[in-house]
Amino acid sequence: MKANNKYGIPSDAVITIAGTVGVGKSSMTHALSNELGFRTSLEKVDGNPYLDKFYRDFERWSFHLQVYFLAERFKEQKRIFEYGGGFIQDRSIYEDTGIFAKMHYEKGTMNETDYNTYKSLFDAMVMTPYFPHPDLLIYLEGSFDDVLTRLKSRGRQMEQDTPIEYWREMYDRYEEWINNFNTCPVMRININDYDLYNDEDSIEPILERVGNFIQTSRNLIKA
Ligand SMILES: Nc1ncnc2c1ncn2[C@@H]1O[C@H](COP(=O)(O)OP(=O)(O)O)[C@@H](O)[C@H]1O
Ligand SMILES: Nc1ncnc2c1ncn2[C@H]1C[C@H](O)[C@@H](COP(=O)(O)O)O1
């Protein structure tokens, strides 16, 4: 396996960044890709034709939005596959189904027929060769108050207008989800343990941990 960096992270690795809305995934995606020279697979918010409508009326738009995100992630997954890896991915596809679709179904803002249709589409896509599991899922976590502060400071109006209970529900679901997630190796990082803006060097220990993690898990697979 080739690694062009001092951390021994293979150049074909795929690292996905997971965590609740506003926790810092996009910022971490850019930081890691800059350090490693990896490509980014970003979750685009500008240009999403449903997101704003969805926040104004969950019931009306949740199915449309899930299908849209699924299509976007599938295209990205295909791109990652065709390049042969070397990507940092902003949010995993596992969160779409394990957090968002499930939450809206269980809270009654997506009906059962739509949820089942969504899930069968998801399952059919995941069964294609474009969906190898990532080498590592980095899970970003912090206190609810810290995450909310970040969400507010980012200032997307549709998110600001959404009741705080929505973010609390999501936060709690994320905790439960990650405690039971075992589809690929997971590395948890607390957002207070690094500071991308005031202490650039704080990314170094993270990169070292990532290198050790991926090497160990690839060696385990080979053994
Ligand atoms: N390490 C950090 N320290 C301080 N603020 C951060 C950090 N990472 C992200 N932020 C800020 O938090 C907000 C949300 O970050 P973002 O990366 O967009 O989150 P996500 O992609 O998880 O929704 C942004 O305003 C961003 O500038
Ligand atoms: N699958 C999804 N369902 C509903 N909403 C979603 C989904 N994936 C992302 N979102 C929303 C949440 C945020 O408002 C934006 C961007 O997410 P972020 O965590 O800030 O990258 O899209």
Short mmCIF file of C-alpha atoms and ligand atoms in Angstrom, two decimals:
data_model
loop_
_atom_site.label_atom_id
_atom_site.label_comp_id
_atom_site.label_asym_id
_atom_site.label_seq_id
_atom_site.Cartn_x
_atom_site.Cartn_y
_atom_site.Cartn_z
CA MET A 1 0.00 0.00 0.00
CA LYS A 2 1.33 3.43 -0.98
CA ALA A 3 1.36 6.29 1.51
CA ASN A 4 2.59 9.74 0.50
CA ASN A 5 2.51 11.23 3.97
CA LYS A 6 4.46 10.94 7.17
CA TYR A 7 1.51 9.44 8.98
CA GLY A 8 1.48 6.29 6.85
CA ILE A 9 -2.09 6.86 5.70
CA PRO A 10 -2.50 4.86 2.46
CA SER A 11 -3.09 7.09 -0.56
CA ASP A 12 -6.18 5.08 -1.52
CA ALA A 13 -7.82 5.44 1.90
CA VAL A 14 -11.38 6.67 2.26
CA ILE A 15 -12.11 8.52 5.50
CA THR A 16 -15.60 9.67 6.27
CA ILE A 17 -16.44 12.34 8.83
CA ALA A 18 -19.63 11.86 10.81
CA GLY A 19 -21.48 13.82 13.46
CA THR A 20 -24.49 15.96 14.09
CA VAL A 21 -25.30 19.14 12.20
CA GLY A 22 -22.88 21.96 13.02
CA VAL A 23 -20.35 19.85 14.93
CA GLY A 24 -17.55 20.67 12.48
CA LYS A 25 -17.51 17.96 9.77
CA SER A 26 -16.93 20.25 6.77
CA SER A 27 -14.15 22.12 8.54
CA MET A 28 -12.47 18.85 9.50
CA THR A 29 -12.92 17.50 5.95
CA HIS A 30 -11.05 20.50 4.52
CA ALA A 31 -8.33 20.37 7.17
CA LEU A 32 -7.60 16.67 6.62
CA SER A 33 -7.68 16.96 2.85
CA ASN A 34 -5.23 19.89 2.96
CA GLU A 35 -2.83 17.96 5.16
CA LEU A 36 -3.02 14.72 3.21
CA GLY A 37 -3.54 16.00 -0.33
CA PHE A 38 -6.69 13.89 -0.55
CA ARG A 39 -9.76 14.86 -2.56
CA THR A 40 -12.89 16.00 -0.75
CA SER A 41 -16.39 14.71 -1.16
CA LEU A 42 -18.54 17.51 0.20
CA GLU A 43 -22.16 17.70 1.19
CA LYS A 44 -23.43 20.68 -0.78
CA VAL A 45 -26.09 22.82 0.85
CA ASP A 46 -26.16 25.64 -1.71
CA GLY A 47 -28.11 24.44 -4.69
CA ASN A 48 -30.07 21.82 -2.77
CA PRO A 49 -33.59 22.41 -4.16
CA TYR A 50 -35.43 20.87 -1.19
CA LEU A 51 -33.55 21.78 1.98
CA ASP A 52 -35.10 25.16 2.63
CA LYS A 53 -38.60 23.86 1.84
CA PHE A 54 -37.98 20.83 4.05
CA TYR A 55 -37.16 22.97 7.08
CA ARG A 56 -40.42 24.88 6.51
CA ASP A 57 -42.56 21.73 6.13
CA PHE A 58 -40.99 18.41 7.15
CA GLU A 59 -44.03 16.34 6.32
CA ARG A 60 -44.36 17.65 2.80
CA TRP A 61 -40.68 17.45 1.79
CA SER A 62 -38.88 14.80 3.85
CA PHE A 63 -39.17 12.04 1.26
CA HIS A 64 -38.08 14.32 -1.59
CA LEU A 65 -35.10 15.50 0.41
CA GLN A 66 -33.99 11.99 1.38
CA VAL A 67 -34.16 10.82 -2.23
CA TYR A 68 -32.20 13.90 -3.31
CA PHE A 69 -29.46 13.30 -0.72
CA LEU A 70 -29.33 9.63 -1.65
CA ALA A 71 -28.83 10.46 -5.33
CA GLU A 72 -26.12 13.00 -4.48
CA ARG A 73 -24.31 10.57 -2.22
CA PHE A 74 -24.54 7.81 -4.80
CA LYS A 75 -22.90 10.05 -7.43
CA GLU A 76 -20.18 10.95 -4.95
CA GLN A 77 -19.69 7.31 -4.01
CA LYS A 78 -19.26 6.42 -7.68
CA ARG A 79 -16.71 9.24 -8.07
CA ILE A 80 -14.72 7.98 -5.08
CA PHE A 81 -14.81 4.45 -6.47
CA GLU A 82 -13.68 5.57 -9.94
CA TYR A 83 -10.71 7.50 -8.53
CA GLY A 84 -9.74 4.45 -6.49
CA GLY A 85 -10.04 6.21 -3.12
CA GLY A 86 -7.90 8.94 -1.58
CA PHE A 87 -10.91 10.89 -0.28
CA ILE A 88 -12.15 12.66 2.81
CA GLN A 89 -15.91 12.50 2.81
CA ASP A 90 -18.13 15.04 4.58
CA ARG A 91 -20.85 12.91 6.24
CA SER A 92 -21.44 9.20 5.71
CA ILE A 93 -24.38 7.68 3.90
CA TYR A 94 -25.07 5.67 7.07
CA GLU A 95 -26.28 8.85 8.76
CA ASP A 96 -28.93 9.53 6.11
CA THR A 97 -30.68 6.31 6.89
CA GLY A 98 -29.61 5.71 10.51
CA ILE A 99 -30.37 9.24 11.71
CA PHE A 100 -32.37 11.45 9.37
CA ALA A 101 -34.80 9.15 7.54
CA LYS A 102 -35.37 7.06 10.67
CA MET A 103 -35.96 10.09 12.84
CA HIS A 104 -38.51 11.61 10.46
CA TYR A 105 -40.29 8.29 10.12
CA GLU A 106 -40.40 7.71 13.86
CA LYS A 107 -41.53 11.28 14.58
CA GLY A 108 -44.30 10.93 11.99
CA THR A 109 -42.96 13.42 9.46
CA MET A 110 -42.31 10.70 6.86
CA ASN A 111 -45.03 8.15 6.24
CA GLU A 112 -44.45 4.41 6.29
CA THR A 113 -44.85 3.88 2.54
CA ASP A 114 -42.31 6.60 1.75
CA TYR A 115 -39.93 5.30 4.40
CA ASN A 116 -40.09 1.75 2.99
CA THR A 117 -39.58 3.03 -0.55
CA TYR A 118 -36.59 5.06 0.60
CA LYS A 119 -35.09 2.11 2.45
CA SER A 120 -35.43 -0.28 -0.48
CA LEU A 121 -33.78 2.30 -2.76
CA PHE A 122 -31.00 2.73 -0.22
CA ASP A 123 -30.49 -1.04 0.12
CA ALA A 124 -30.39 -1.49 -3.66
CA MET A 125 -27.74 1.23 -3.99
CA VAL A 126 -25.61 -0.07 -1.17
CA MET A 127 -25.54 -3.49 -2.82
CA THR A 128 -23.70 -2.12 -5.89
CA PRO A 129 -19.87 -2.31 -6.15
CA TYR A 130 -19.65 1.45 -5.58
CA PHE A 131 -20.18 1.06 -1.86
CA PRO A 132 -17.11 -0.42 -0.22
CA HIS A 133 -17.09 0.59 3.45
CA PRO A 134 -14.77 3.48 4.32
CA ASP A 135 -11.45 2.66 5.96
CA LEU A 136 -12.39 4.82 8.88
CA LEU A 137 -15.33 6.81 10.17
CA ILE A 138 -14.21 9.77 12.27
CA TYR A 139 -16.99 10.67 14.66
CA LEU A 140 -16.91 14.25 15.92
CA GLU A 141 -18.57 14.79 19.27
CA GLY A 142 -19.01 17.53 21.83
CA SER A 143 -21.55 18.83 24.32
CA PHE A 144 -24.98 19.82 23.04
CA ASP A 145 -24.36 23.44 24.06
CA ASP A 146 -21.07 23.61 22.16
CA VAL A 147 -22.64 22.14 19.04
CA LEU A 148 -25.55 24.55 19.26
CA THR A 149 -23.17 27.48 19.61
CA ARG A 150 -21.41 26.39 16.41
CA LEU A 151 -24.68 25.90 14.61
CA LYS A 152 -25.77 29.40 15.58
CA SER A 153 -22.43 30.95 14.67
CA ARG A 154 -22.62 29.42 11.19
CA GLY A 155 -25.90 31.25 10.78
CA ARG A 156 -27.87 29.30 8.17
CA GLN A 157 -31.29 30.90 8.51
CA MET A 158 -33.32 27.72 7.96
CA GLU A 159 -31.42 26.02 10.80
CA GLN A 160 -31.80 29.04 13.10
CA ASP A 161 -35.55 29.01 12.53
CA THR A 162 -35.84 25.33 13.48
CA PRO A 163 -36.88 24.68 17.11
CA ILE A 164 -34.10 23.69 19.47
CA GLU A 165 -35.95 20.42 20.26
CA TYR A 166 -35.18 19.22 16.75
CA TRP A 167 -31.44 19.58 17.33
CA ARG A 168 -31.70 17.99 20.78
CA GLU A 169 -33.56 14.99 19.37
CA MET A 170 -30.94 14.62 16.65
CA TYR A 171 -28.08 14.99 19.13
CA ASP A 172 -29.50 12.20 21.34
CA ARG A 173 -30.09 9.95 18.37
CA TYR A 174 -26.52 10.47 17.18
CA GLU A 175 -25.18 9.32 20.56
CA GLU A 176 -27.23 6.16 20.47
CA TRP A 177 -26.42 5.53 16.83
CA ILE A 178 -22.64 5.77 17.23
CA ASN A 179 -22.68 3.56 20.33
CA ASN A 180 -24.20 0.79 18.21
CA PHE A 181 -22.43 1.45 14.90
CA ASN A 182 -20.10 -1.33 13.76
CA THR A 183 -20.18 -1.23 9.95
CA CYS A 184 -16.61 0.09 9.69
CA PRO A 185 -13.84 1.15 12.12
CA VAL A 186 -14.72 4.24 14.17
CA MET A 187 -12.44 6.84 15.74
CA ARG A 188 -14.13 9.32 18.07
CA ILE A 189 -12.76 12.85 18.46
CA ASN A 190 -13.98 15.39 20.96
CA ILE A 191 -14.24 18.85 19.41
CA ASN A 192 -12.54 20.39 22.43
CA ASP A 193 -9.40 18.37 21.75
CA TYR A 194 -8.39 20.38 18.67
CA ASP A 195 -8.71 23.90 17.37
CA LEU A 196 -8.40 24.29 13.63
CA TYR A 197 -8.49 28.08 13.77
CA ASN A 198 -6.12 29.05 16.60
CA ASP A 199 -3.84 26.04 16.85
CA GLU A 200 -3.09 24.52 13.44
CA ASP A 201 -0.73 21.97 14.99
CA SER A 202 -3.63 20.38 16.88
CA ILE A 203 -4.43 18.43 13.70
CA GLU A 204 -1.12 16.52 14.04
CA PRO A 205 -2.13 14.10 16.82
CA ILE A 206 -5.36 13.42 14.93
CA LEU A 207 -3.44 12.51 11.79
CA GLU A 208 -1.17 10.22 13.80
CA ARG A 209 -4.16 8.47 15.32
CA VAL A 210 -5.78 8.12 11.89
CA GLY A 211 -2.59 6.57 10.48
CA ASN A 212 -2.32 4.07 13.32
CA PHE A 213 -5.98 3.22 13.12
CA ILE A 214 -6.04 2.54 9.39
CA GLN A 215 -2.81 0.56 9.40
CA THR A 216 -4.03 -1.60 12.25
CA SER A 217 -7.41 -2.26 10.69
CA ARG A 218 -5.93 -3.03 7.25
CA ASN A 219 -3.42 -5.42 8.86
CA LEU A 220 -6.28 -7.13 10.69
CA ILE A 221 -8.15 -7.60 7.42
CA LYS A 222 -5.00 -9.11 5.79
CA ALA A 223 -4.30 -11.48 8.71
N1 LIG B 1 -12.41 23.37 15.29
C1 LIG B 1 -13.30 24.36 15.31
N2 LIG B 1 -13.22 25.34 16.21
C2 LIG B 1 -14.11 26.34 16.24
N3 LIG B 1 -15.15 26.45 15.41
C3 LIG B 1 -15.30 25.50 14.48
C4 LIG B 1 -14.39 24.39 14.37
N4 LIG B 1 -14.81 23.59 13.36
C5 LIG B 1 -15.93 24.17 12.87
N5 LIG B 1 -16.20 25.33 13.52
C6 LIG B 1 -17.31 26.25 13.23
O1 LIG B 1 -18.53 25.57 13.54
C7 LIG B 1 -19.51 25.84 12.57
C8 LIG B 1 -19.99 24.52 11.96
O2 LIG B 1 -18.91 23.88 11.30
P1 LIG B 1 -19.12 22.98 10.01
O3 LIG B 1 -17.77 22.45 9.64
O4 LIG B 1 -19.86 23.74 8.95
O5 LIG B 1 -20.05 21.83 10.62
P2 LIG B 1 -20.81 20.64 9.93
O6 LIG B 1 -20.19 20.41 8.58
O7 LIG B 1 -20.62 19.50 10.86
O8 LIG B 1 -22.24 21.04 9.88
C9 LIG B 1 -18.89 26.76 11.53
O9 LIG B 1 -19.27 28.09 11.84
C10 LIG B 1 -17.39 26.54 11.74
O10 LIG B 1 -16.65 27.69 11.37
N1 LIG B 2 -30.33 13.00 5.06
C1 LIG B 2 -30.67 14.22 5.51
N2 LIG B 2 -31.94 14.50 5.83
C2 LIG B 2 -32.31 15.71 6.27
N3 LIG B 2 -31.47 16.73 6.40
C3 LIG B 2 -30.19 16.49 6.10
C4 LIG B 2 -29.72 15.25 5.65
N4 LIG B 2 -28.39 15.34 5.46
C5 LIG B 2 -28.05 16.59 5.76
N5 LIG B 2 -29.12 17.28 6.13
C6 LIG B 2 -29.20 18.71 6.44
C7 LIG B 2 -28.73 19.10 7.80
C8 LIG B 2 -28.12 20.47 7.57
O1 LIG B 2 -29.13 21.48 7.64
C9 LIG B 2 -27.61 20.42 6.15
C10 LIG B 2 -26.14 20.16 6.03
O2 LIG B 2 -25.69 19.28 7.05
P1 LIG B 2 -24.30 19.54 7.84
O3 LIG B 2 -24.34 18.58 9.00
O4 LIG B 2 -24.26 20.97 8.24
O5 LIG B 2 -23.23 19.21 6.84
O6 LIG B 2 -28.32 19.37 5.52
#
